[in-house]
Tab-separated table of C-alpha atoms in Angstrom:
chain	number	residue	atom	x	y	z
L	1	MET	CA	16.785	-9.635	15.028
L	2	THR	CA	15.522	-7.602	17.800
L	3	HIS	CA	17.539	-4.396	19.055
L	4	GLN	CA	17.507	-6.143	22.313
L	5	GLU	CA	19.104	-8.899	21.239
L	6	ILE	CA	21.929	-7.258	19.105
L	7	GLU	CA	22.820	-5.065	22.959
L	8	ARG	CA	22.685	-9.051	24.867
L	9	ARG	CA	24.677	-10.290	21.835
L	10	VAL	CA	27.298	-7.515	22.100
L	11	LEU	CA	27.033	-6.846	26.459
L	12	ALA	CA	28.256	-10.472	26.282
L	13	LYS	CA	32.031	-10.217	24.441
L	14	PRO	CA	34.917	-9.368	26.629
L	15	ASP	CA	36.315	-6.544	25.165
L	16	PHE	CA	36.101	-3.168	23.301
L	17	GLU	CA	37.007	-4.997	19.663
L	18	SER	CA	34.952	-8.175	19.455
L	19	ARG	CA	32.349	-5.632	20.764
L	20	PHE	CA	32.525	-3.785	18.253
L	21	ASN	CA	32.989	-6.696	15.633
L	22	GLU	CA	29.718	-7.912	16.943
L	23	LEU	CA	28.195	-4.491	16.754
L	24	VAL	CA	28.871	-3.601	12.806
L	25	VAL	CA	27.478	-6.364	11.552
L	26	TYR	CA	24.010	-4.962	12.618
L	27	TYR	CA	24.518	-1.389	12.595
L	28	PRO	CA	26.841	0.553	9.337
L	29	LEU	CA	29.872	2.272	10.829
L	30	LEU	CA	29.761	4.387	7.587
L	31	ALA	CA	27.543	6.763	8.447
L	32	SER	CA	28.794	8.744	11.220
L	33	GLY	CA	31.986	8.170	14.584
L	34	ARG	CA	28.329	6.880	16.415
L	35	LEU	CA	28.015	3.261	17.307
L	36	TYR	CA	25.884	2.608	20.568
L	37	THR	CA	23.456	-0.368	21.302
L	38	TYR	CA	19.586	0.492	20.971
L	39	ASP	CA	16.748	0.683	23.224
L	40	GLU	CA	13.233	-1.095	21.761
L	41	ASP	CA	12.144	2.163	20.813
L	42	GLY	CA	15.770	2.453	18.875
L	43	LEU	CA	17.055	5.340	21.247
L	44	GLU	CA	20.744	5.272	21.773
L	45	LYS	CA	21.616	3.178	24.372
L	46	GLU	CA	24.811	2.163	25.248
L	47	ARG	CA	28.195	3.775	24.106
L	48	ILE	CA	29.951	0.790	22.427
L	49	TYR	CA	31.960	4.020	20.723
L	50	CYS	CA	31.440	7.951	20.362
L	51	ALA	CA	33.208	10.803	18.979
L	52	CYS	CA	30.824	13.471	18.423
L	53	ASP	CA	32.308	16.805	20.461
L	54	GLY	CA	31.148	15.775	23.746
L	55	CYS	CA	33.197	12.000	23.790
L	56	ARG	CA	36.203	12.677	21.328
L	57	TYR	CA	38.513	13.225	24.661
L	58	HIS	CA	36.768	10.295	26.858
L	59	PRO	CA	39.604	7.695	27.479
L	60	ASP	CA	37.451	5.668	26.179
L	61	THR	CA	36.968	7.191	22.679
L	62	MET	CA	40.939	7.911	22.812
L	63	ALA	CA	42.551	4.468	23.725
L	64	HIS	CA	40.069	2.682	21.164
L	65	ARG	CA	40.701	5.144	18.188
L	66	ALA	CA	42.911	3.698	16.150
L	67	PHE	CA	41.156	0.653	16.081
L	68	PHE	CA	37.813	2.303	14.774
L	69	GLU	CA	39.296	4.973	12.511
L	70	ALA	CA	41.429	1.440	10.765
L	71	ALA	CA	37.936	-0.226	10.347
L	72	TYR	CA	36.745	2.476	9.261
L	73	ARG	CA	39.263	3.592	6.223
L	74	LYS	CA	38.701	-0.068	5.034
L	75	GLU	CA	35.361	0.479	5.196
L	76	PHE	CA	35.525	3.462	3.098
L	77	ALA	CA	37.973	1.891	0.847
L	78	LYS	CA	35.330	-1.164	0.209
L	79	ALA	CA	32.708	1.657	-0.714
L	80	ARG	CA	34.737	3.198	-2.954
L	81	VAL	CA	35.563	0.240	-5.078
L	82	PHE	CA	31.951	-0.417	-4.573
L	83	PHE	CA	31.336	2.852	-6.116
L	84	GLU	CA	33.344	2.932	-8.766
L	85	ALA	CA	32.831	-0.741	-10.243
L	86	ASN	CA	29.784	0.043	-13.004
L	87	ASN	CA	26.721	-0.545	-10.515
L	88	SER	CA	23.199	0.640	-11.213
L	89	LEU	CA	22.525	3.752	-9.792
L	90	LEU	CA	19.711	1.782	-7.848
L	91	ALA	CA	22.132	-0.918	-6.520
L	92	LYS	CA	24.641	2.268	-5.169
L	93	PHE	CA	21.819	3.422	-3.290
L	94	ASN	CA	20.885	0.477	-2.363
L	95	TYR	CA	24.179	0.485	-1.027
L	96	TRP	CA	24.407	3.483	0.552
L	97	VAL	CA	20.569	3.618	2.266
L	98	ARG	CA	22.050	0.165	3.855
L	99	ASN	CA	24.764	1.528	5.166
L	100	ASP	CA	22.787	4.537	6.799
L	101	LEU	CA	24.310	7.155	4.872
L	102	SER	CA	22.552	10.659	3.201
L	103	PRO	CA	21.607	9.894	-0.183
L	104	PHE	CA	22.322	14.184	-0.417
L	105	ILE	CA	25.139	14.084	0.897
L	106	SER	CA	28.830	13.487	-0.292
L	107	TYR	CA	31.532	11.179	1.645
L	108	SER	CA	35.350	11.796	2.085
L	109	GLU	CA	37.718	10.182	4.179
L	110	SER	CA	39.666	12.403	3.584
L	111	ASP	CA	40.854	15.885	4.839
L	112	ASP	CA	40.903	17.219	1.320
L	113	GLY	CA	38.261	15.671	-0.112
L	114	SER	CA	39.965	14.117	-3.368
L	115	ASP	CA	38.318	10.475	-2.280
L	116	ARG	CA	34.926	11.615	-2.122
L	117	ILE	CA	32.154	9.616	-3.059
L	118	SER	CA	28.344	9.529	-3.621
L	119	VAL	CA	25.500	8.652	-4.957
L	120	ILE	CA	24.023	11.337	-6.904
L	121	PRO	CA	24.195	10.908	-10.383
L	122	MET	CA	26.231	13.402	-12.941
L	123	ASP	CA	24.635	11.564	-15.851
L	124	LYS	CA	21.019	13.643	-16.798
L	125	LYS	CA	19.694	10.372	-17.257
L	126	GLU	CA	19.309	8.869	-14.564
L	127	PHE	CA	17.991	12.235	-12.505
L	128	ALA	CA	14.537	11.865	-13.046
L	129	GLU	CA	15.865	7.722	-11.343
L	130	TYR	CA	17.393	9.538	-8.559
L	131	ASN	CA	14.055	12.053	-7.348
L	132	ARG	CA	12.702	8.846	-7.397
L	133	LEU	CA	14.579	7.185	-5.425
L	134	VAL	CA	15.166	10.267	-2.663
L	135	TYR	CA	11.132	10.501	-2.867
L	136	HIS	CA	10.645	6.907	-1.695
L	137	TYR	CA	13.359	7.651	0.826
L	138	ILE	CA	12.460	11.109	2.304
L	139	LYS	CA	8.627	9.385	2.421
L	140	HIS	CA	9.344	6.139	4.689
L	141	SER	CA	12.977	6.924	6.713
L	142	THR	CA	12.771	7.882	10.005
L	143	ASN	CA	14.606	11.096	9.544
L	144	GLY	CA	11.648	12.045	6.482
L	145	VAL	CA	8.642	14.047	6.594
L	146	PRO	CA	6.850	13.118	9.354
L	147	ARG	CA	3.675	10.433	8.808
L	148	SER	CA	1.500	12.547	9.670
L	149	MET	CA	2.083	14.225	6.283
L	150	THR	CA	2.106	11.090	4.452
L	151	LEU	CA	-0.801	9.887	1.981
L	152	GLY	CA	-1.007	6.518	3.765
L	153	GLY	CA	-0.729	8.898	7.579
L	154	ARG	CA	-3.314	11.503	6.373
L	155	VAL	CA	-5.366	8.751	5.506
L	156	ALA	CA	-5.704	6.570	9.120
L	157	GLU	CA	-5.798	10.058	10.656
L	158	PHE	CA	-8.208	11.165	8.984
L	159	GLU	CA	-10.740	7.251	8.874
L	160	VAL	CA	-10.784	7.198	12.367
L	161	ARG	CA	-12.422	10.528	12.216
L	162	MET	CA	-14.730	9.154	10.243
L	163	SER	CA	-15.471	6.189	12.345
L	164	ARG	CA	-16.519	8.741	15.203
L	165	ALA	CA	-18.050	10.837	13.310
L	166	ILE	CA	-22.047	11.434	13.731
L	167	TYR	CA	-22.521	13.674	10.599
L	168	PRO	CA	-19.364	12.196	8.182
L	169	ASP	CA	-20.869	14.025	5.028
L	170	GLU	CA	-19.545	17.177	7.208
L	171	VAL	CA	-16.118	16.043	8.496
L	172	LEU	CA	-15.003	15.104	4.355
L	173	GLU	CA	-16.183	18.214	3.695
L	174	LYS	CA	-14.352	20.022	6.326
L	175	ALA	CA	-11.565	18.241	5.590
L	176	LYS	CA	-11.437	19.078	1.706
L	177	ILE	CA	-11.496	22.868	3.071
L	178	ALA	CA	-8.971	22.468	5.069
L	179	LEU	CA	-6.475	20.915	3.282
L	180	ARG	CA	-7.438	23.644	0.108
L	181	LYS	CA	-7.007	26.625	2.942
L	182	ASP	CA	-3.740	25.074	4.637
L	183	PHE	CA	-1.665	25.124	0.959
L	184	GLU	CA	-3.418	28.905	0.174
L	185	SER	CA	-1.643	30.470	3.119
L	186	HIS	CA	1.321	27.927	3.577
L	187	ARG	CA	4.503	29.146	5.179
L	188	MET	CA	6.242	27.558	2.846
L	189	ASN	CA	6.217	29.657	-0.375
L	190	MET	CA	7.399	26.656	-2.661
L	191	GLN	CA	5.442	23.531	-0.896
L	192	ARG	CA	2.252	25.983	-2.317
L	193	VAL	CA	3.759	26.615	-5.685
L	194	ILE	CA	3.846	22.469	-6.402
L	195	PHE	CA	0.565	22.138	-4.540
L	196	GLU	CA	-1.364	24.634	-6.238
L	197	ASP	CA	0.613	23.057	-9.484
L	198	LEU	CA	-0.437	20.270	-9.348
L	199	LEU	CA	-4.064	20.983	-8.516
L	200	ASN	CA	-3.269	22.649	-11.978
L	201	GLY	CA	-2.791	19.394	-13.443
L	202	GLY	CA	0.897	20.011	-13.515
L	203	GLU	CA	2.700	17.180	-12.643
L	204	LEU	CA	6.484	16.833	-10.046
L	205	ASP	CA	9.888	17.959	-11.968
L	206	TRP	CA	11.356	14.433	-12.411
L	207	SER	CA	14.191	14.726	-14.895
L	208	VAL	CA	14.526	18.713	-14.917
L	209	LYS	CA	17.889	18.264	-12.181
L	210	THR	CA	18.136	16.316	-9.144
L	211	TRP	CA	16.149	16.874	-5.945
L	212	ASP	CA	18.827	18.378	-2.956
L	213	TYR	CA	17.071	17.392	0.923
L	214	GLY	CA	14.918	20.673	1.067
L	215	GLU	CA	13.526	20.327	-2.663
L	216	CYS	CA	12.605	16.781	-2.431
L	217	MET	CA	10.969	17.479	1.129
L	218	ASP	CA	8.969	20.445	-0.849
L	219	ASN	CA	8.219	17.558	-3.392
L	220	VAL	CA	6.768	15.011	-1.118
L	221	ILE	CA	4.674	17.650	1.348
L	222	ALA	CA	2.843	18.596	-1.770
L	223	ASN	CA	2.598	15.857	-3.601
L	224	GLU	CA	1.524	13.536	-1.016
L	225	ALA	CA	-1.213	16.404	0.079
L	226	PHE	CA	-2.085	16.393	-3.230
L	227	LEU	CA	-2.550	12.478	-3.232
L	228	PHE	CA	-4.561	13.487	-0.419
L	229	LEU	CA	-7.155	15.694	-1.835
L	230	LYS	CA	-7.959	13.439	-4.636
L	231	TYR	CA	-8.505	10.648	-2.056
L	232	LEU	CA	-10.880	12.902	-0.074
L	233	GLU	CA	-12.498	13.648	-3.905
L	234	THR	CA	-12.964	10.413	-4.438
L	235	TYR	CA	-14.493	9.309	-1.184
L	236	GLY	CA	-17.223	6.551	-1.058
L	237	LYS	CA	-16.235	5.625	-4.630
L	238	MET	CA	-12.330	4.218	-4.507
L	239	ARG	CA	-11.173	1.394	-6.051
L	240	LEU	CA	-8.837	-0.336	-3.945
L	241	ASP	CA	-5.520	1.847	-5.600
L	242	GLU	CA	-2.554	2.981	-4.674
L	243	PRO	CA	-4.005	5.765	-2.026
L	244	PHE	CA	-6.097	3.175	-0.596
L	245	LEU	CA	-3.620	0.500	-0.513
L	246	GLU	CA	-1.100	3.307	0.947
L	247	TYR	CA	-3.261	3.564	4.345
L	248	VAL	CA	-3.508	-0.315	4.301
L	249	ALA	CA	0.054	0.062	4.537
L	250	HIS	CA	-0.100	2.261	7.607
L	251	VAL	CA	-1.999	0.718	9.324
L	252	PHE	CA	-0.401	-2.968	9.588
L	253	GLY	CA	2.627	-1.102	8.964
L	254	ASP	CA	3.073	1.494	11.231
L	255	ASP	CA	6.448	1.241	13.656
L	256	ASP	CA	4.535	1.818	16.927
L	257	LEU	CA	1.157	0.459	16.376
L	258	GLY	CA	1.377	-2.052	13.457
L	259	MET	CA	2.619	-5.928	12.809
L	260	ASP	CA	6.253	-6.714	13.445
L	261	TRP	CA	7.266	-7.632	10.617
L	262	SER	CA	7.727	-11.486	11.217
L	263	ALA	CA	3.977	-11.510	11.646
L	264	ILE	CA	3.846	-9.300	8.152
L	265	ALA	CA	6.434	-12.610	6.090
L	266	LYS	CA	4.694	-14.931	8.178
L	267	PHE	CA	0.812	-13.832	6.762
L	268	PHE	CA	2.267	-13.394	3.083
L	269	GLN	CA	4.169	-16.847	3.148
L	270	GLU	CA	1.553	-18.619	3.592
L	271	GLN	CA	-0.261	-16.699	0.946
L	272	ALA	CA	1.750	-16.989	-1.504
L	273	VAL	CA	1.190	-20.618	-0.744
L	274	ARG	CA	-2.188	-20.112	-1.163
L	275	ALA	CA	-2.484	-17.754	-4.165
L	276	ASP	CA	1.204	-20.214	-5.521
L	277	ILE	CA	2.367	-16.120	-6.754
L	278	SER	CA	5.710	-14.948	-5.413
L	279	PHE	CA	5.140	-11.749	-2.859
L	280	PRO	CA	7.884	-9.702	-3.684
L	281	TYR	CA	8.848	-9.330	0.556
L	282	GLN	CA	8.084	-12.161	2.648
L	283	ASP	CA	11.363	-13.754	4.063
L	284	GLU	CA	11.056	-13.133	7.676
L	285	ARG	CA	14.093	-11.180	7.909
L	286	PHE	CA	13.540	-7.688	6.991
L	287	PRO	CA	15.455	-6.925	3.603
L	288	ASP	CA	19.177	-5.788	4.718
L	289	ASP	CA	19.890	-4.794	0.892
L	290	GLY	CA	17.915	-1.137	0.984
L	291	SER	CA	15.556	-2.421	-1.100
L	292	ILE	CA	12.984	-1.165	0.935
L	293	ILE	CA	13.234	1.092	3.727
L	294	SER	CA	10.230	0.467	5.549
L	295	LYS	CA	7.594	-1.813	6.643
L	296	LYS	CA	4.914	0.162	5.367
L	297	ALA	CA	7.084	-0.161	1.619
L	298	GLY	CA	7.078	-3.764	1.899
L	299	ILE	CA	3.139	-4.153	2.494
L	300	MET	CA	2.833	-1.412	-0.378
L	301	ALA	CA	5.393	-3.630	-2.735
L	302	ASN	CA	3.001	-6.469	-1.506
L	303	LEU	CA	-0.051	-5.807	-1.896
L	304	GLU	CA	0.600	-3.724	-5.569
L	305	GLY	CA	2.206	-7.157	-7.087
L	306	PHE	CA	-1.567	-9.005	-5.877
L	307	PHE	CA	-3.846	-10.006	-8.697
L	308	PRO	CA	-6.153	-6.612	-8.834
L	309	GLU	CA	-9.619	-8.607	-8.540
L	310	LYS	CA	-8.248	-10.578	-5.183
L	311	ARG	CA	-6.525	-7.888	-3.045
L	312	TYR	CA	-10.458	-7.665	-1.050
L	313	THR	CA	-9.870	-10.905	0.179
L	314	LEU	CA	-6.135	-10.254	0.910
L	315	ILE	CA	-6.592	-7.028	2.760
L	316	MET	CA	-9.156	-8.501	4.642
L	317	ASP	CA	-7.581	-11.582	5.382
L	318	LEU	CA	-4.963	-9.623	6.430
L	319	ALA	CA	-6.555	-7.717	9.037
L	320	LEU	CA	-7.839	-10.610	10.061
L	321	ALA	CA	-4.796	-12.003	10.871
L	322	ALA	CA	-4.050	-9.055	13.069
L	323	PRO	CA	-5.497	-8.629	15.420
L	324	ASP	CA	-3.442	-6.643	18.191
L	325	VAL	CA	-3.465	-3.959	15.708
L	326	ALA	CA	-6.071	-1.429	17.145
L	327	SER	CA	-6.601	0.179	13.768
L	328	ARG	CA	-7.884	-2.315	12.020
L	329	HIS	CA	-11.529	-2.104	12.805
L	330	GLN	CA	-11.451	1.164	11.123
L	331	LEU	CA	-10.159	-0.534	7.975
L	332	ILE	CA	-12.629	-3.060	7.791
L	333	SER	CA	-15.469	-0.794	9.031
L	334	ARG	CA	-14.437	1.311	6.075
L	335	MET	CA	-13.880	-1.535	3.488
L	336	GLU	CA	-17.127	-3.046	4.119
L	337	GLN	CA	-18.549	0.402	4.228
L	338	LEU	CA	-17.091	0.545	0.442
L	339	PHE	CA	-17.438	-3.119	-0.538
L	340	GLY	CA	-19.652	-4.816	1.684
L	341	PRO	CA	-19.723	-6.687	4.364
L	342	MET	CA	-16.643	-10.059	3.214
L	343	SER	CA	-15.949	-10.411	7.074
L	344	ALA	CA	-19.157	-11.949	7.631
L	345	SER	CA	-19.715	-15.685	6.339
L	346	PHE	CA	-21.402	-16.607	3.150
L	347	ASP	CA	-22.593	-20.372	4.167
L	348	GLY	CA	-19.336	-22.053	1.857
L	349	ILE	CA	-19.654	-18.934	-1.266
L	350	SER	CA	-16.349	-18.405	-1.643
L	351	ARG	CA	-15.174	-14.934	-0.807
L	352	ASP	CA	-12.675	-14.929	-3.117
L	353	LEU	CA	-15.495	-15.057	-5.439
L	354	ILE	CA	-17.564	-12.340	-3.877
L	355	GLY	CA	-14.435	-10.588	-3.533
L	356	GLU	CA	-13.436	-10.409	-7.512
L	357	VAL	CA	-16.913	-9.709	-8.547
L	358	GLN	CA	-16.934	-6.305	-5.827
L	359	LEU	CA	-14.010	-5.406	-7.571
L	360	GLY	CA	-14.864	-5.373	-11.142
L	361	LEU	CA	-18.405	-3.986	-10.486
L	362	GLU	CA	-16.148	-0.904	-9.904
L	363	LEU	CA	-16.967	0.181	-13.259
L	364	TYR	CA	-20.602	0.076	-12.962
L	365	GLY	CA	-21.822	1.955	-9.853
L	366	LYS	CA	-26.121	1.239	-9.967
L	367	ALA	CA	-24.991	-2.257	-10.320
L	368	ALA	CA	-22.359	-1.907	-8.091
L	369	GLU	CA	-24.641	-0.393	-5.377
L	370	LYS	CA	-27.277	-2.786	-5.983
L	371	PHE	CA	-24.432	-5.823	-4.853
L	372	ARG	CA	-23.336	-4.888	-2.047
L	373	LEU	CA	-27.249	-3.849	-0.855
L	374	GLY	CA	-27.906	-6.899	-1.499
L	375	ILE	CA	-24.917	-8.861	0.319
L	376	ARG	CA	-25.970	-6.733	3.046
L	377	ALA	CA	-29.373	-7.781	3.009
L	378	VAL	CA	-28.037	-11.542	2.558
L	379	VAL	CA	-25.586	-11.314	5.281
L	380	ASP	CA	-27.951	-9.522	7.990
L	381	LYS	CA	-30.486	-11.756	7.376
L	382	SER	CA	-33.011	-8.590	7.224
L	383	ASP	CA	-34.967	-8.696	4.480
L	384	ASN	CA	-34.867	-11.641	2.053
L	385	ARG	CA	-37.194	-9.923	-0.137
L	386	SER	CA	-34.648	-7.119	-0.763
L	387	ALA	CA	-31.742	-9.256	-0.878
L	388	MET	CA	-33.183	-11.187	-4.330
L	389	ASP	CA	-33.947	-7.555	-5.579
L	390	ASN	CA	-31.192	-5.845	-5.088
L	391	LEU	CA	-28.897	-8.736	-6.911
L	392	ARG	CA	-31.879	-9.678	-9.830
L	393	LEU	CA	-31.558	-6.005	-10.262
L	394	CYS	CA	-27.917	-5.831	-10.236
L	395	LEU	CA	-26.869	-8.198	-13.156
L	396	GLU	CA	-30.112	-6.065	-15.135
L	397	LEU	CA	-28.165	-2.918	-14.254
L	398	PHE	CA	-25.123	-4.460	-15.127
L	399	LEU	CA	-26.129	-5.891	-18.625
L	400	LYS	CA	-27.379	-2.870	-19.813
L	401	GLN	CA	-24.358	-0.805	-19.074
L	402	LEU	CA	-22.301	-3.777	-20.436
L	403	LEU	CA	-23.982	-4.069	-24.107
L	404	GLY	CA	-25.095	-0.801	-24.616
L	405	ASN	CA	-29.042	-1.229	-24.218
L	406	ASN	CA	-31.827	0.039	-21.880
L	407	LYS	CA	-33.740	-3.866	-22.112
L	408	PRO	CA	-34.553	-5.309	-19.224
L	409	LEU	CA	-33.046	-8.546	-17.733
L	410	GLU	CA	-35.304	-10.874	-19.949
L	411	LYS	CA	-35.192	-10.214	-22.580
L	412	GLN	CA	-31.678	-9.254	-23.362
L	413	ASP	CA	-31.361	-11.315	-26.616
L	414	THR	CA	-27.728	-10.412	-27.586
L	415	LEU	CA	-26.521	-11.602	-24.575
L	416	GLY	CA	-25.162	-14.570	-27.093
L	417	LYS	CA	-23.689	-13.282	-29.761
L	418	TYR	CA	-21.515	-10.665	-26.729
L	419	LEU	CA	-20.167	-14.107	-25.627
L	420	LYS	CA	-19.765	-15.754	-28.873
L	421	GLU	CA	-17.507	-12.858	-30.178
L	422	LYS	CA	-15.417	-12.487	-26.334
L	423	GLY	CA	-14.664	-16.395	-27.725
L	424	VAL	CA	-16.938	-17.861	-24.805
L	425	PRO	CA	-16.943	-21.629	-25.861
L	426	THR	CA	-20.546	-22.582	-27.468
L	427	GLU	CA	-21.238	-25.468	-24.826
L	428	LEU	CA	-20.714	-22.698	-22.050
L	429	ARG	CA	-22.933	-19.943	-23.815
L	430	SER	CA	-26.115	-22.241	-23.530
L	431	MET	CA	-25.121	-23.094	-20.350
L	432	LEU	CA	-24.810	-19.594	-19.599
L	433	LEU	CA	-27.954	-18.192	-21.076
L	434	GLY	CA	-30.447	-21.378	-20.007
L	435	LEU	CA	-29.569	-20.852	-16.482
L	436	LEU	CA	-30.373	-16.724	-17.040
L	437	ASP	CA	-33.637	-18.064	-18.236
L	438	PHE	CA	-34.429	-19.700	-15.563
L	439	TYR	CA	-32.880	-17.339	-13.198
L	440	THR	CA	-35.269	-14.656	-14.791
L	441	LYS	CA	-38.365	-17.163	-14.367
L	442	TYR	CA	-37.537	-17.473	-10.789
L	443	GLN	CA	-37.088	-14.250	-9.908
L	444	ASN	CA	-40.400	-13.106	-12.088
L	445	ASP	CA	-42.506	-16.027	-10.157
L	446	TYR	CA	-41.135	-16.115	-6.482
L	447	VAL	CA	-39.716	-12.717	-5.987
L	448	LYS	CA	-40.535	-9.689	-8.538
L	449	HIS	CA	-44.393	-10.504	-8.110
L	450	ASN	CA	-45.265	-13.309	-5.464
L	451	ASP	CA	-42.953	-12.057	-2.546
L	452	LYS	CA	-42.543	-16.264	-1.744
L	453	VAL	CA	-38.482	-16.209	-1.100
L	454	GLU	CA	-37.630	-19.394	0.868
L	455	GLU	CA	-34.477	-18.918	2.869
L	456	ALA	CA	-32.682	-21.742	1.873
L	457	ASP	CA	-32.894	-20.249	-2.106
L	458	ILE	CA	-30.901	-16.693	-0.907
L	459	ASN	CA	-27.462	-18.244	-1.112
L	460	THR	CA	-28.332	-20.119	-4.300
L	461	ILE	CA	-29.413	-16.886	-6.054
L	462	LEU	CA	-26.187	-14.377	-4.572
L	463	TYR	CA	-23.613	-17.306	-5.951
L	464	LEU	CA	-26.061	-17.824	-9.163
L	465	THR	CA	-24.997	-14.029	-9.653
L	466	ALA	CA	-21.837	-14.021	-8.423
L	467	THR	CA	-20.683	-16.984	-11.453
L	468	PHE	CA	-22.737	-14.421	-14.162
L	469	LEU	CA	-21.172	-11.687	-13.208
L	470	GLN	CA	-18.246	-13.544	-12.970
L	471	ARG	CA	-17.863	-15.589	-16.096
L	472	LEU	CA	-18.790	-12.095	-17.694
L	473	LEU	CA	-16.647	-9.243	-15.813
L	474	ARG	CA	-13.990	-11.948	-17.127
L	475	ALA	CA	-15.044	-12.157	-21.018
L	476	GLN	CA	-15.035	-8.511	-20.904
L	477	ILE	CA	-11.453	-7.744	-19.720
L	478	GLU	CA	-10.028	-9.981	-21.511
L	479	ARG	CA	-9.767	-6.872	-24.266
L	480	GLN	CA	-9.139	-3.970	-22.799
L	481	SER	CA	-10.602	-1.791	-25.611
L	482	ASP	CA	-14.230	-3.355	-25.072
L	483	LEU	CA	-14.701	-0.628	-22.180
L	484	PRO	CA	-18.436	-0.103	-20.140
L	485	ALA	CA	-20.571	1.859	-21.471
L	486	SER	CA	-20.431	5.761	-20.124
């Protein structure tokens, strides 16, 4: 429900008490002595009750103080019962966030502080969990670090610059230098120390002590900058891992320029049906249990929970489902630059098949590059010979790296043995080897030596190449110890 809808419900009530009771259904009572309706930007609009220094002696405040204080004591007593029960730290933290309380502060309802409650753990075994929770809180809450200093924010801004750059390589190098220089002369000494330690192979001290607000801010800012530097260092050969998923979540979960939560939930509901899985967050009402703090966190959790080999098509489908998100164009461009023009049609060939192969080839650099070039030539219809050559070379380079030899495609006589070791059934092995034999003969007779490629053959060769690669990649990952030779 939007702020405006809540305001209409509240102001439709005839008196203070009914307005108060309606408002606290949607907004937490414990956070402060201020109860307002809000405008569409989340700014305070209509005062229902406020006990700040400027309002405490206002006639309305004085008239309703007893009612407010009784309601506050009742809510505080409920919170104390919850905290005295044997609830987990995560449950307490979620309760805290749901009531819009700062996890760095202890709260008391009495003047002497005898009934103080806090989510800050005393048991050292819970320090690491608490610190990870407040890291997440600082990163995603409206009172945390500016979004421009988070990994997703930094990547989004950088991608826009790259999309406009005439000399992108220079922009990339300047970004690396500027980030390092910024922290070399950083005015916040502790952030500089943390950043330098991370560069030298260190890591955040999660379990030594609980972080206060300032320490958490320093850790988040330094670590998010370090992750962004790692992003820049791997630019052009990135995987769909945390940094890129952060970028995707930032684009579509941005409070001002992204999708609203109902549209996000509807998208993941539809994808859940298609993929026959359950995403963590797909209810149209934004979770009010504190389990996630922002739309970005919800999108990130859903993307991380999806099959890695399917993430490409999931992200592209998300981009196509969000026409009102302006920065999706930069994202689509970046996706296609990294993995090929997947937004295009392949005349009936499954985008899931192409996407799975694209991701699976990430560990096979030269083969992956040839596959991208082959796909681009197929889509552009610019050079049929180039399309066929690149698809053949992709398969050849992949088999060389997979089998650890330097044999041409038509002489890969150890492939049958490899497939047998992987448990591929006899009949399927024979089918794959037979098709591969005809595949190489076609390439030699019509492409490699004669350049007699027919337009109708191109998608068939693309489909066969992708199908070969999909089955070989799946056989390879069945045993995690069998990594490709470098």
